[in-house]
Short mmCIF file of C-alpha atoms in Angstrom, two decimals:
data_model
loop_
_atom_site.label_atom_id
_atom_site.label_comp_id
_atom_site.label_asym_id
_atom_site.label_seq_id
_atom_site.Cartn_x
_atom_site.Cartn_y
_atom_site.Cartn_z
CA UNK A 1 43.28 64.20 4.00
CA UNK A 2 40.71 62.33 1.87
CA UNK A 3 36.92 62.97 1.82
CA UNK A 4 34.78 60.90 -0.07
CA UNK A 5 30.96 62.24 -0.41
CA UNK A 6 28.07 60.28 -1.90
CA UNK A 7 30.13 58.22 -4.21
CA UNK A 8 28.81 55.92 -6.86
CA UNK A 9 30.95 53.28 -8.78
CA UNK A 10 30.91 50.71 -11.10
CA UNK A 11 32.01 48.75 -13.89
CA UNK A 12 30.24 48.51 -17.19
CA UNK A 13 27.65 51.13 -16.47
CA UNK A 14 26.71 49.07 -13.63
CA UNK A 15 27.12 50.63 -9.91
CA UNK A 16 28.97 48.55 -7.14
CA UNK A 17 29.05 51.22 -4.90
CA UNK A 18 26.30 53.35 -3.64
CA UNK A 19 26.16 56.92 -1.82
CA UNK A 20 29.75 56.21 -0.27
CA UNK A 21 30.50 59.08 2.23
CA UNK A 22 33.55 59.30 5.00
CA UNK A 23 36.52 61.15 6.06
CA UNK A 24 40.14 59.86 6.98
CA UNK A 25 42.45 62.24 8.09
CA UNK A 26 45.95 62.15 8.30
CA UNK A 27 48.07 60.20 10.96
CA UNK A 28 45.30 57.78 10.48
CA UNK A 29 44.26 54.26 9.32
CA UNK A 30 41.34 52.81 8.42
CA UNK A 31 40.28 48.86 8.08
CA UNK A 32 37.58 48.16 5.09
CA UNK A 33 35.72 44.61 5.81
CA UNK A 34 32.80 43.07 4.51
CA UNK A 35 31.15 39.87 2.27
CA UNK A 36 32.69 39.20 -0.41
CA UNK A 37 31.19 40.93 -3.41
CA UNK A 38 30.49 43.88 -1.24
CA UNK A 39 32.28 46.39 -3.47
CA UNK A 40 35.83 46.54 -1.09
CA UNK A 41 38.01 45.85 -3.95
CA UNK A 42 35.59 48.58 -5.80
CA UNK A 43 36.64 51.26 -3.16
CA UNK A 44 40.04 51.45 -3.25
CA UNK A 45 40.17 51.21 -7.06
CA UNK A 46 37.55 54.40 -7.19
CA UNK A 47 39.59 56.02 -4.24
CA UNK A 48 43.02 55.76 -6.45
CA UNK A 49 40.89 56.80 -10.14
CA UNK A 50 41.26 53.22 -11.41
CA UNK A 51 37.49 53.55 -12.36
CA UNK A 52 35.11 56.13 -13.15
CA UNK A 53 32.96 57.34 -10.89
CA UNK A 54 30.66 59.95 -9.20
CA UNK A 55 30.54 62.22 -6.55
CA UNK A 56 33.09 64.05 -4.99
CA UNK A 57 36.64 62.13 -4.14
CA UNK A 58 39.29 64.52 -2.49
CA UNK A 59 42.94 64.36 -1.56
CA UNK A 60 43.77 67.31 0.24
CA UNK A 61 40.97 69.37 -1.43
CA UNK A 62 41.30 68.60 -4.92
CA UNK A 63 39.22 66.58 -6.90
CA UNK A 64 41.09 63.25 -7.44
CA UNK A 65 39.87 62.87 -10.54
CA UNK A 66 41.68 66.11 -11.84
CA UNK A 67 44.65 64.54 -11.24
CA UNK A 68 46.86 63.27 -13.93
CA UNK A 69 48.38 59.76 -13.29
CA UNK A 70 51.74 60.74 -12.26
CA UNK A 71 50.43 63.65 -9.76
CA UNK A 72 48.11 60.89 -7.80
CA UNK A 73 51.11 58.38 -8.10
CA UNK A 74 52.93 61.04 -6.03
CA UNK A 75 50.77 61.05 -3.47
CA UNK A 76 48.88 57.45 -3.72
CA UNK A 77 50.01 53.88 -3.68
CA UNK A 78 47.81 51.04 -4.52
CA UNK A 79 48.60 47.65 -2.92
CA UNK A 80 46.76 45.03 -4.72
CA UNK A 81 47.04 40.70 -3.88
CA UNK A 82 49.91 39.23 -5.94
CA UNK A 83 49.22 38.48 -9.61
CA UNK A 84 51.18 36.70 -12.06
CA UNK A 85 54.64 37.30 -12.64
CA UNK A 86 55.64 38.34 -15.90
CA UNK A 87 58.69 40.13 -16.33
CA UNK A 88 61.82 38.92 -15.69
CA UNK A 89 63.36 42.15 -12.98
CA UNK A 90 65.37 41.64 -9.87
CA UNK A 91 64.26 42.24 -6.50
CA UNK A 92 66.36 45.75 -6.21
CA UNK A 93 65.16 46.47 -9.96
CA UNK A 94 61.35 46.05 -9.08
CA UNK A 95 61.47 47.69 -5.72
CA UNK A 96 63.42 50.70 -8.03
CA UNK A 97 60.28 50.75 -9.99
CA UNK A 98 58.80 52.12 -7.01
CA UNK A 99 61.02 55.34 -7.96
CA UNK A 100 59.67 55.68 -11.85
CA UNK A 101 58.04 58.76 -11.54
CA UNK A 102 61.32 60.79 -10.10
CA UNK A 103 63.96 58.68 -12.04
CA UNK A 104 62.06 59.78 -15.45
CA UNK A 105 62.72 63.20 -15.08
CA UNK A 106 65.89 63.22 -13.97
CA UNK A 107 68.97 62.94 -16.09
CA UNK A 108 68.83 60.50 -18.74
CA UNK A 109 66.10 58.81 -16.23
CA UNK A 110 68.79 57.02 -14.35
CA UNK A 111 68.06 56.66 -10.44
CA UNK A 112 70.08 59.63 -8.33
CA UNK A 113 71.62 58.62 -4.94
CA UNK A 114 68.48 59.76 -3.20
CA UNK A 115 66.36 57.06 -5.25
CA UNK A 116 69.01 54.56 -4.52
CA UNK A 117 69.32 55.04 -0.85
CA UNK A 118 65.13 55.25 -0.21
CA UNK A 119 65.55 51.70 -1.96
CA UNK A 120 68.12 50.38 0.11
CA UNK A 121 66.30 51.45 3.11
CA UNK A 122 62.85 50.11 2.24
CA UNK A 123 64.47 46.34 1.35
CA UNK A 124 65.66 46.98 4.58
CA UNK A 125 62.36 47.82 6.33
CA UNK A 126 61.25 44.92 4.23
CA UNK A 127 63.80 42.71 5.19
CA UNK A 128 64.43 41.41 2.07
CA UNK A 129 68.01 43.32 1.38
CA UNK A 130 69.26 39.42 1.10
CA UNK A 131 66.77 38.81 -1.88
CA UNK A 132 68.41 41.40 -4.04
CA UNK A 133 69.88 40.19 -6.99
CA UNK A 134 67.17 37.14 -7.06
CA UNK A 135 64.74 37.38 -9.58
CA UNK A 136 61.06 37.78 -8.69
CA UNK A 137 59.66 34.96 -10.46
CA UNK A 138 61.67 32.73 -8.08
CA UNK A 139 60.42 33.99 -5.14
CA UNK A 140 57.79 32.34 -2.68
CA UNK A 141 54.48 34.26 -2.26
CA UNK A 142 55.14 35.78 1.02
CA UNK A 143 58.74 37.00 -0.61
CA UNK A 144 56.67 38.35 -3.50
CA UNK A 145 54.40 40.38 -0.98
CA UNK A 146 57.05 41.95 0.84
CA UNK A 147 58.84 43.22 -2.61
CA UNK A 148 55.89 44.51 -3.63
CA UNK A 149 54.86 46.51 -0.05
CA UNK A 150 58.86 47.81 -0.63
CA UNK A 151 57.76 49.02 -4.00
CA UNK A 152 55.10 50.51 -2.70
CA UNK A 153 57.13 52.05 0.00
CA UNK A 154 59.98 53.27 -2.39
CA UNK A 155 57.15 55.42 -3.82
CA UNK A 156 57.13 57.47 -1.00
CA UNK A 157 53.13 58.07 -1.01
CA UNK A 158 50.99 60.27 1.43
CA UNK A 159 48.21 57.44 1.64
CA UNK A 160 49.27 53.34 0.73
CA UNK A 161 45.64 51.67 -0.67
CA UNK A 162 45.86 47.76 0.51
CA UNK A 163 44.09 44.91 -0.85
CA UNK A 164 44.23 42.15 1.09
CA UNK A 165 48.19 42.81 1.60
CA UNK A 166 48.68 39.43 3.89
CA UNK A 167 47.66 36.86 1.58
CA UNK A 168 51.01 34.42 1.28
CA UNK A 169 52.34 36.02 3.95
CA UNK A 170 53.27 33.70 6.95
CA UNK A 171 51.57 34.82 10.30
CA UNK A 172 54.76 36.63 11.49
CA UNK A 173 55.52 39.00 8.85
CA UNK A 174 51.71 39.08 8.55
CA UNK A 175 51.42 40.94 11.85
CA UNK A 176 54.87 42.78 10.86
CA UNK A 177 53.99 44.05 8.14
CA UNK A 178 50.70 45.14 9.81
CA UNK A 179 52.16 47.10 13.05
CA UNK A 180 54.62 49.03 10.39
CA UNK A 181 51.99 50.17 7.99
CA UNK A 182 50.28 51.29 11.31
CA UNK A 183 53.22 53.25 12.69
CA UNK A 184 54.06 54.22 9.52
CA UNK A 185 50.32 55.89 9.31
CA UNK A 186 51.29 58.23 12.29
CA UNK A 187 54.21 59.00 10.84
CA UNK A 188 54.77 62.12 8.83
CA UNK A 189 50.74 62.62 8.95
CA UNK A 190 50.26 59.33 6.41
CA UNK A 191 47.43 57.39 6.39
CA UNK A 192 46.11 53.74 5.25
CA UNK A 193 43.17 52.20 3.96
CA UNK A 194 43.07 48.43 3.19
CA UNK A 195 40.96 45.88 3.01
CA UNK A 196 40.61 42.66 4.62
CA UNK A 197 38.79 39.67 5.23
CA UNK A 198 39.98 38.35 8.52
CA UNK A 199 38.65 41.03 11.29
CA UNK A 200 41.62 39.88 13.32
CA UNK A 201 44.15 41.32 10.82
CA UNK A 202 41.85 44.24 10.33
CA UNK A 203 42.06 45.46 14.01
CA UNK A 204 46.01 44.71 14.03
CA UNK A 205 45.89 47.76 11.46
CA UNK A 206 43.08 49.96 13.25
CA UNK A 207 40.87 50.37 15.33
CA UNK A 208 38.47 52.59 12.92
CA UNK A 209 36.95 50.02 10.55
CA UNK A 210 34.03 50.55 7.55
CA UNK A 211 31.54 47.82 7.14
CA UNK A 212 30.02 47.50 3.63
CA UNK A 213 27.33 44.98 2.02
CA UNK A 214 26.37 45.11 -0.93
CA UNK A 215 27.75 48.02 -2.03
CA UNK A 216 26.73 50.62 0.79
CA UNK A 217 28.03 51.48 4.32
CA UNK A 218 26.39 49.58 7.15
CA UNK A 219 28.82 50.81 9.75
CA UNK A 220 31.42 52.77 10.64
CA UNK A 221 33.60 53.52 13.42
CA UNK A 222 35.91 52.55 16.62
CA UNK A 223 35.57 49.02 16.71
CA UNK A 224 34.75 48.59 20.37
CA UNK A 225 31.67 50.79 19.37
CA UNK A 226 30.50 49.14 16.61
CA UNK A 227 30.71 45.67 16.61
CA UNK A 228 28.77 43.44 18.52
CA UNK A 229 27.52 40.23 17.72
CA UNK A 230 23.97 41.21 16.15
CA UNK A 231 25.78 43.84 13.73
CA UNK A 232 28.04 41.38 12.87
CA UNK A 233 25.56 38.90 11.83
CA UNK A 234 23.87 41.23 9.62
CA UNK A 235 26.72 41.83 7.95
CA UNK A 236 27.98 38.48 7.17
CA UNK A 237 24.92 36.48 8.44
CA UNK A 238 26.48 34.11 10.94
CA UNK A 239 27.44 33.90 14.35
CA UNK A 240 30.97 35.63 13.63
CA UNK A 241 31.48 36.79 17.15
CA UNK A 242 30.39 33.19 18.58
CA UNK A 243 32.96 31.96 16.14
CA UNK A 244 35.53 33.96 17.36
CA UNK A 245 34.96 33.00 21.19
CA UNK A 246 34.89 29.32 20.15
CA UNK A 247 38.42 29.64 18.46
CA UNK A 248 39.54 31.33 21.38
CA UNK A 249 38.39 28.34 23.77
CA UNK A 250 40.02 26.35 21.52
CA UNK A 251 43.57 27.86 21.81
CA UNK A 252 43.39 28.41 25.68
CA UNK A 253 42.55 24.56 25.94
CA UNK A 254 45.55 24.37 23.77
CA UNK A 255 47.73 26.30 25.73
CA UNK A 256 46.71 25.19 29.12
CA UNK A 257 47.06 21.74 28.40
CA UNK A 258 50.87 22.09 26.70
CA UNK A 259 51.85 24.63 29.73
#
């Protein structure tokens, strides 16, 4: 579905990423993780054409880059954290922005039935059909998130593009939202990238996980292949794995002693 092959990017004339080369196809996901300033916010924004960049970036075959805006909106969604609010829209009215692209070309660009029953069902999937009249700039941050994920989903993309999509989310509709983007990867032949900082939340979503620092790949792969507590700590340079089994000592103290 998409190949990426020696890819450069940047801003300002000045490369983030270097030689970036992988596959993903479809019915998959794929977890991006690394330091920050490691160029994971610089990868989905080059995989979507957000930035310029070089080397060769394919969806299906063609060039990305080829694309007009509303021909990769089509077919990609971008995900980003949750910015400032400035526009004063309904739940149901942003998630129907999700739709833009089909309602403009339809009859005076007013939604059809199809548009408004995909948005009914992904406030559904979002469980946030009780949020619908509120407007947005009332909303908690973890409400926020979920309108914007059915936004994204009302778009009806081939691959979704997440940036750290759990920040203000609570740790249940954290891991909800999490297992659906991963079924909804195998469904229809989709696929997922996003990126994370907290390796827990990045194997919820998949197993297959790309390591970057400083701007290149230092691993990729199944995760029960590649990480082990010396890759880790080149990557981040600390003891993340002794971390991890320290926090897990913690919690089965925790639970033992409440049983």
């Amino acid at each position: 579905m998409l190949q990426m092959a020696h890819v450069t990017a940047g801003y300002n004339g000045k490369n983030v990423l270097h030689d970036i080369s992988f596959d993903l196809p479809r019915g998959k996901s794929l977890s991006i993780l690394g330091p920050n300033g490691c160029g994971k916010t610089t990868l989905i924004r080059a995989i979507a054409a957000l930035i310029e960049s070089e080397g060769d970036i394919l969806l299906d075959g063609k060039d990305i880059r080829a694309m007009n805006r509303r021909e990769i909106a089509s077919k990609i969604a971008v995900m980003t954290q949750i910015s400032s609010i400035y526009f004063p829209y309904t739940v149901y009215e942003t998630v129907m922005l999700g739709r833009y692209m089909y309602t403009r070309s339809s009859f005076f660009g007013s939604p059809t039935k199809k548009d408004r029953e995909i948005v009914e069902r992904c406030l559904k999937t979002t469980d946030i059909s009780d949020l619908r009249d509120k407007m947005i700039d009332t909303l908690s941050g973890g409400q926020l998130q979920r309108v914007l994920l059915a936004r994204t989903l009302a778009q009806e993309p081939q691959l979704i593009l997440l940036d750290e999509p759990t920040n203000h989310l609570d740790i249940r509709h954290q891991l909800e939202l999490l297992d659906y983007l991963k079924e909804w990867s195998h469904t229809d032949h989709h696929a997922v990238i996003g990126v994370f900082h907290d390796i827990n939340l990045a194997m919820r979503l998949s197993e297959n996980m790309l390591f970057l620092t400083d701007g290149c790949i230092r691993g990729m792969g199944d995760a029960e292949k590649l990480i082990d507590s010396r890759f880790l700590q080149e990557v981040y340079g600390m003891d993340i794995l002794g971390y991890m089994l320290d926090s897990y000592g913690y919690w089965k103290n925790f639970k033992t002693s409440c049983a």
